[in-house]
Amino acid sequence: NKTIVKGRVVGVDFKQLHRVVIPTWQRYVPRQYLKKGSWEESYSSQHDILTLYRNNQKCATVQFMTNQMATESFQGDDLHFCKHDEEPSEAIWQENEKRFITTGKIDMSIAWTPTKGLSWATSLASESLNYNNVFKLCTLSNPRTSLETIDDIAKATVSHDELRMRFFGDFI
C-alpha cells in the first residue's frame, strides 16, 4: 500500500489563487500524472483539490487554499508539503506547520515579494530551525525578465526602497 502524498498550496485570496496560482499549476503539472491526461478530469473546482495519478492509481492530492480563509479551515489534514504564494498570516503558517506531525519532516515554503516590509515571516530566515533554507532570488536574475520592462518600471518608481524590494527582494 503506497503512501498518497498530500500537499497544500496557499494563495493570497480566491482571485489571486484562480488568476495566478492554479493556472501556473495547470501549465506545469506533467500530463502523465493527470487522470486521462486531462486537468479537467483531475481537478475539482468545487473543492479546489487536484488529484494526481501514477499508473492509473491515485498518488497525490494538492489542496488549494487562501490566506483569507479562517485558520480553522487549515486544521485536520496531514501534509507532506505546503507551499505559500505570498506571505501567509502567522496563524496560518503555524497551523500548516502542525500538519507534518505524522510525516517525519516539514516541507514548507513561501515565495513572496516583501511589499509589506519587515514582518513576522522575516524571522524565519534567522531562526535556527532545522528545516529552514532561505533562497533570495531577484527579478534581474530571472532569464524571462524583460530588461526593457524593468527599465520602464524603474523610471516610473520614485522610491529607491521600493525598487530594492521589487527587483532584489530586499525587506524595507
PDB file of C-alpha atoms in Angstrom:
ATOM      1  CA  ASN A   1       0.000   0.000   0.000  1.00  0.00           C
ATOM      2  CA  LYS A   2       1.716   3.147  -1.241  1.00  0.00           C
ATOM      3  CA  THR A   3       1.521   6.456   0.581  1.00  0.00           C
ATOM      4  CA  ILE A   4      -0.580   9.095  -1.113  1.00  0.00           C
ATOM      5  CA  VAL A   5       1.359  12.362  -0.984  1.00  0.00           C
ATOM      6  CA  LYS A   6      -0.755  15.180   0.413  1.00  0.00           C
ATOM      7  CA  GLY A   7       0.110  18.767  -0.366  1.00  0.00           C
ATOM      8  CA  ARG A   8      -1.316  22.195   0.121  1.00  0.00           C
ATOM      9  CA  VAL A   9      -0.818  25.435  -1.797  1.00  0.00           C
ATOM     10  CA  VAL A  10      -1.933  28.702  -0.217  1.00  0.00           C
ATOM     11  CA  GLY A  11      -2.596  31.844  -2.244  1.00  0.00           C
ATOM     12  CA  VAL A  12      -3.420  35.370  -1.128  1.00  0.00           C
ATOM     13  CA  ASP A  13      -7.150  35.272  -1.858  1.00  0.00           C
ATOM     14  CA  PHE A  14      -9.512  33.474  -4.242  1.00  0.00           C
ATOM     15  CA  LYS A  15      -8.916  35.983  -7.055  1.00  0.00           C
ATOM     16  CA  GLN A  16      -5.133  35.542  -6.921  1.00  0.00           C
ATOM     17  CA  LEU A  17      -5.473  31.780  -6.406  1.00  0.00           C
ATOM     18  CA  HIS A  18      -7.621  31.350  -9.521  1.00  0.00           C
ATOM     19  CA  ARG A  19      -5.898  34.041 -11.605  1.00  0.00           C
ATOM     20  CA  VAL A  20      -2.252  33.106 -10.886  1.00  0.00           C
ATOM     21  CA  VAL A  21      -1.613  30.041  -8.727  1.00  0.00           C
ATOM     22  CA  ILE A  22      -3.952  27.425 -10.194  1.00  0.00           C
ATOM     23  CA  PRO A  23      -3.206  28.377 -13.838  1.00  0.00           C
ATOM     24  CA  THR A  24       0.506  28.027 -13.047  1.00  0.00           C
ATOM     25  CA  TRP A  25      -0.060  24.512 -11.687  1.00  0.00           C
ATOM     26  CA  GLN A  26      -2.284  23.739 -14.681  1.00  0.00           C
ATOM     27  CA  ARG A  27       0.505  24.801 -17.041  1.00  0.00           C
ATOM     28  CA  TYR A  28       3.370  22.934 -15.336  1.00  0.00           C
ATOM     29  CA  VAL A  29       1.971  19.715 -13.852  1.00  0.00           C
ATOM     30  CA  PRO A  30       3.153  16.791 -16.023  1.00  0.00           C
ATOM     31  CA  ARG A  31       0.217  15.490 -18.100  1.00  0.00           C
ATOM     32  CA  GLN A  32       1.103  11.862 -17.341  1.00  0.00           C
ATOM     33  CA  TYR A  33       0.050  12.498 -13.704  1.00  0.00           C
ATOM     34  CA  LEU A  34      -3.403  13.766 -14.694  1.00  0.00           C
ATOM     35  CA  LYS A  35      -6.352  11.388 -14.996  1.00  0.00           C
ATOM     36  CA  LYS A  36      -6.645  10.617 -18.719  1.00  0.00           C
ATOM     37  CA  GLY A  37      -4.014  13.353 -19.241  1.00  0.00           C
ATOM     38  CA  SER A  38      -6.664  15.970 -18.516  1.00  0.00           C
ATOM     39  CA  TRP A  39      -6.660  18.790 -15.977  1.00  0.00           C
ATOM     40  CA  GLU A  40     -10.460  18.818 -16.001  1.00  0.00           C
ATOM     41  CA  GLU A  41     -10.560  15.113 -15.063  1.00  0.00           C
ATOM     42  CA  SER A  42      -8.122  15.631 -12.175  1.00  0.00           C
ATOM     43  CA  TYR A  43      -9.089  18.988 -10.678  1.00  0.00           C
ATOM     44  CA  SER A  44     -12.227  19.565  -8.607  1.00  0.00           C
ATOM     45  CA  SER A  45     -13.152  23.236  -8.883  1.00  0.00           C
ATOM     46  CA  GLN A  46     -15.865  22.668  -6.269  1.00  0.00           C
ATOM     47  CA  HIS A  47     -13.306  21.636  -3.635  1.00  0.00           C
ATOM     48  CA  ASP A  48     -10.143  23.226  -5.127  1.00  0.00           C
ATOM     49  CA  ILE A  49      -8.332  19.870  -4.998  1.00  0.00           C
ATOM     50  CA  LEU A  50      -6.041  18.424  -7.640  1.00  0.00           C
ATOM     51  CA  THR A  51      -5.669  14.627  -7.662  1.00  0.00           C
ATOM     52  CA  LEU A  52      -2.603  13.174  -9.339  1.00  0.00           C
ATOM     53  CA  TYR A  53      -2.176   9.618 -10.643  1.00  0.00           C
ATOM     54  CA  ARG A  54       0.660   7.233 -11.413  1.00  0.00           C
ATOM     55  CA  ASN A  55      -0.163   4.117 -13.435  1.00  0.00           C
ATOM     56  CA  ASN A  56      -3.867   4.940 -13.056  1.00  0.00           C
ATOM     57  CA  GLN A  57      -3.540   4.851  -9.244  1.00  0.00           C
ATOM     58  CA  LYS A  58      -4.017   7.921  -7.082  1.00  0.00           C
ATOM     59  CA  CYS A  59      -0.566   9.033  -5.878  1.00  0.00           C
ATOM     60  CA  ALA A  60      -1.102  12.601  -4.608  1.00  0.00           C
ATOM     61  CA  THR A  61      -3.611  15.278  -3.742  1.00  0.00           C
ATOM     62  CA  VAL A  62      -2.999  19.023  -3.668  1.00  0.00           C
ATOM     63  CA  GLN A  63      -5.373  21.320  -1.796  1.00  0.00           C
ATOM     64  CA  PHE A  64      -5.602  24.928  -2.959  1.00  0.00           C
ATOM     65  CA  MET A  65      -6.476  27.346  -0.156  1.00  0.00           C
ATOM     66  CA  THR A  66      -6.160  31.059   0.607  1.00  0.00           C
ATOM     67  CA  ASN A  67      -4.722  33.265   3.303  1.00  0.00           C
ATOM     68  CA  GLN A  68      -8.173  34.830   3.732  1.00  0.00           C
ATOM     69  CA  MET A  69      -9.719  31.575   4.956  1.00  0.00           C
ATOM     70  CA  ALA A  70     -10.307  31.003   8.658  1.00  0.00           C
ATOM     71  CA  THR A  71      -7.321  29.420  10.392  1.00  0.00           C
ATOM     72  CA  GLU A  72      -9.590  26.552  11.442  1.00  0.00           C
ATOM     73  CA  SER A  73     -10.004  25.605   7.753  1.00  0.00           C
ATOM     74  CA  PHE A  74      -6.340  24.561   7.764  1.00  0.00           C
ATOM     75  CA  GLN A  75      -6.770  22.018  10.564  1.00  0.00           C
ATOM     76  CA  GLY A  76      -7.205  18.270  10.336  1.00  0.00           C
ATOM     77  CA  ASP A  77      -5.112  17.112   7.404  1.00  0.00           C
ATOM     78  CA  ASP A  78      -1.681  15.508   7.491  1.00  0.00           C
ATOM     79  CA  LEU A  79       0.621  17.013   4.868  1.00  0.00           C
ATOM     80  CA  HIS A  80       3.833  16.115   3.058  1.00  0.00           C
ATOM     81  CA  PHE A  81       4.351  19.624   1.648  1.00  0.00           C
ATOM     82  CA  CYS A  82       2.868  23.101   1.893  1.00  0.00           C
ATOM     83  CA  LYS A  83       3.686  25.998  -0.425  1.00  0.00           C
ATOM     84  CA  HIS A  84       2.630  29.608   0.166  1.00  0.00           C
ATOM     85  CA  ASP A  85       2.425  32.040  -2.730  1.00  0.00           C
ATOM     86  CA  GLU A  86       2.965  35.345  -0.979  1.00  0.00           C
ATOM     87  CA  GLU A  87       3.298  35.707   2.766  1.00  0.00           C
ATOM     88  CA  PRO A  88       0.648  33.920   4.847  1.00  0.00           C
ATOM     89  CA  SER A  89      -0.625  35.108   8.179  1.00  0.00           C
ATOM     90  CA  GLU A  90       1.461  33.833  11.064  1.00  0.00           C
ATOM     91  CA  ALA A  91      -1.531  31.868  12.412  1.00  0.00           C
ATOM     92  CA  ILE A  92      -1.987  30.029   9.091  1.00  0.00           C
ATOM     93  CA  TRP A  93       1.753  29.306   8.850  1.00  0.00           C
ATOM     94  CA  GLN A  94       1.718  27.854  12.353  1.00  0.00           C
ATOM     95  CA  GLU A  95      -1.385  25.768  11.681  1.00  0.00           C
ATOM     96  CA  ASN A  96       0.169  24.397   8.494  1.00  0.00           C
ATOM     97  CA  GLU A  97       3.344  23.519  10.439  1.00  0.00           C
ATOM     98  CA  LYS A  98       1.263  21.319  12.714  1.00  0.00           C
ATOM     99  CA  ARG A  99       0.103  19.249   9.731  1.00  0.00           C
ATOM    100  CA  PHE A 100       3.509  17.488   9.484  1.00  0.00           C
ATOM    101  CA  ILE A 101       3.442  15.581  12.779  1.00  0.00           C
ATOM    102  CA  THR A 102       2.978  12.178  11.108  1.00  0.00           C
ATOM    103  CA  THR A 103       5.112  12.660   8.000  1.00  0.00           C
ATOM    104  CA  GLY A 104       8.573  12.800   9.552  1.00  0.00           C
ATOM    105  CA  LYS A 105       9.751  16.091   8.052  1.00  0.00           C
ATOM    106  CA  ILE A 106       8.498  19.596   7.445  1.00  0.00           C
ATOM    107  CA  ASP A 107       8.459  20.769   3.807  1.00  0.00           C
ATOM    108  CA  MET A 108       7.085  24.307   3.738  1.00  0.00           C
ATOM    109  CA  SER A 109       7.970  27.329   1.662  1.00  0.00           C
ATOM    110  CA  ILE A 110       6.968  30.903   0.975  1.00  0.00           C
ATOM    111  CA  ALA A 111       7.566  32.690  -2.299  1.00  0.00           C
ATOM    112  CA  TRP A 112       6.875  36.377  -1.909  1.00  0.00           C
ATOM    113  CA  THR A 113       7.790  39.921  -2.727  1.00  0.00           C
ATOM    114  CA  PRO A 114       8.020  41.695   0.652  1.00  0.00           C
ATOM    115  CA  THR A 115       5.657  44.566  -0.207  1.00  0.00           C
ATOM    116  CA  LYS A 116       4.756  44.998   3.470  1.00  0.00           C
ATOM    117  CA  GLY A 117       8.363  45.288   4.586  1.00  0.00           C
ATOM    118  CA  LEU A 118       9.620  43.516   7.673  1.00  0.00           C
ATOM    119  CA  SER A 119       7.063  41.144   9.137  1.00  0.00           C
ATOM    120  CA  TRP A 120       6.773  38.083  11.333  1.00  0.00           C
ATOM    121  CA  ALA A 121       7.980  35.895   8.418  1.00  0.00           C
ATOM    122  CA  THR A 122      11.355  37.611   8.109  1.00  0.00           C
ATOM    123  CA  SER A 123      12.318  35.934  11.382  1.00  0.00           C
ATOM    124  CA  LEU A 124      12.086  32.543   9.633  1.00  0.00           C
ATOM    125  CA  ALA A 125      15.311  33.368   7.817  1.00  0.00           C
ATOM    126  CA  SER A 126      17.223  33.830  11.038  1.00  0.00           C
ATOM    127  CA  GLU A 127      15.627  31.214  13.309  1.00  0.00           C
ATOM    128  CA  SER A 128      17.764  28.141  13.911  1.00  0.00           C
ATOM    129  CA  LEU A 129      15.094  25.665  12.863  1.00  0.00           C
ATOM    130  CA  ASN A 130      16.427  22.553  11.194  1.00  0.00           C
ATOM    131  CA  TYR A 131      14.185  22.881   8.148  1.00  0.00           C
ATOM    132  CA  ASN A 132      14.942  26.467   7.142  1.00  0.00           C
ATOM    133  CA  ASN A 133      16.680  27.208   3.879  1.00  0.00           C
ATOM    134  CA  VAL A 134      16.394  30.725   2.542  1.00  0.00           C
ATOM    135  CA  PHE A 135      16.857  31.485  -1.124  1.00  0.00           C
ATOM    136  CA  LYS A 136      16.683  35.101  -2.158  1.00  0.00           C
ATOM    137  CA  LEU A 137      16.017  35.412  -5.869  1.00  0.00           C
ATOM    138  CA  CYS A 138      15.977  38.744  -7.605  1.00  0.00           C
ATOM    139  CA  THR A 139      13.931  39.836 -10.589  1.00  0.00           C
ATOM    140  CA  LEU A 140      17.014  40.714 -12.584  1.00  0.00           C
ATOM    141  CA  SER A 141      18.352  37.134 -12.439  1.00  0.00           C
ATOM    142  CA  ASN A 142      15.184  35.714 -13.992  1.00  0.00           C
ATOM    143  CA  PRO A 143      16.020  34.812 -17.617  1.00  0.00           C
ATOM    144  CA  ARG A 144      12.408  35.545 -18.639  1.00  0.00           C
ATOM    145  CA  THR A 145      12.584  39.116 -17.333  1.00  0.00           C
ATOM    146  CA  SER A 146      12.313  41.825 -19.958  1.00  0.00           C
ATOM    147  CA  LEU A 147      15.046  44.373 -19.265  1.00  0.00           C
ATOM    148  CA  GLU A 148      13.059  46.929 -21.250  1.00  0.00           C
ATOM    149  CA  THR A 149      10.078  46.456 -18.908  1.00  0.00           C
ATOM    150  CA  ILE A 150      12.366  46.609 -15.874  1.00  0.00           C
ATOM    151  CA  ASP A 151      13.714  49.918 -17.173  1.00  0.00           C
ATOM    152  CA  ASP A 152      10.161  51.267 -17.663  1.00  0.00           C
ATOM    153  CA  ILE A 153       9.172  50.231 -14.115  1.00  0.00           C
ATOM    154  CA  ALA A 154      12.342  51.756 -12.680  1.00  0.00           C
ATOM    155  CA  LYS A 155      11.684  55.067 -14.429  1.00  0.00           C
ATOM    156  CA  ALA A 156       8.116  55.166 -13.058  1.00  0.00           C
ATOM    157  CA  THR A 157       9.083  54.247  -9.491  1.00  0.00           C
ATOM    158  CA  VAL A 158      10.017  57.166  -7.272  1.00  0.00           C
ATOM    159  CA  SER A 159      11.199  55.305  -4.186  1.00  0.00           C
ATOM    160  CA  HIS A 160      14.637  53.701  -4.196  1.00  0.00           C
ATOM    161  CA  ASP A 161      13.476  51.397  -1.382  1.00  0.00           C
ATOM    162  CA  GLU A 162      10.542  50.172  -3.473  1.00  0.00           C
ATOM    163  CA  LEU A 163      12.914  49.369  -6.336  1.00  0.00           C
ATOM    164  CA  ARG A 164      15.126  47.377  -3.947  1.00  0.00           C
ATOM    165  CA  MET A 165      12.083  45.491  -2.677  1.00  0.00           C
ATOM    166  CA  ARG A 166      10.578  44.767  -6.117  1.00  0.00           C
ATOM    167  CA  PHE A 167      13.774  43.951  -8.010  1.00  0.00           C
ATOM    168  CA  PHE A 168      16.023  42.448  -5.321  1.00  0.00           C
ATOM    169  CA  GLY A 169      13.537  41.138  -2.722  1.00  0.00           C
ATOM    170  CA  ASP A 170      15.020  43.367  -0.027  1.00  0.00           C
ATOM    171  CA  PHE A 171      12.994  43.875   3.140  1.00  0.00           C
ATOM    172  CA  ILE A 172      12.458  47.590   3.612  1.00  0.00           C
TER     173      ILE A 172
END
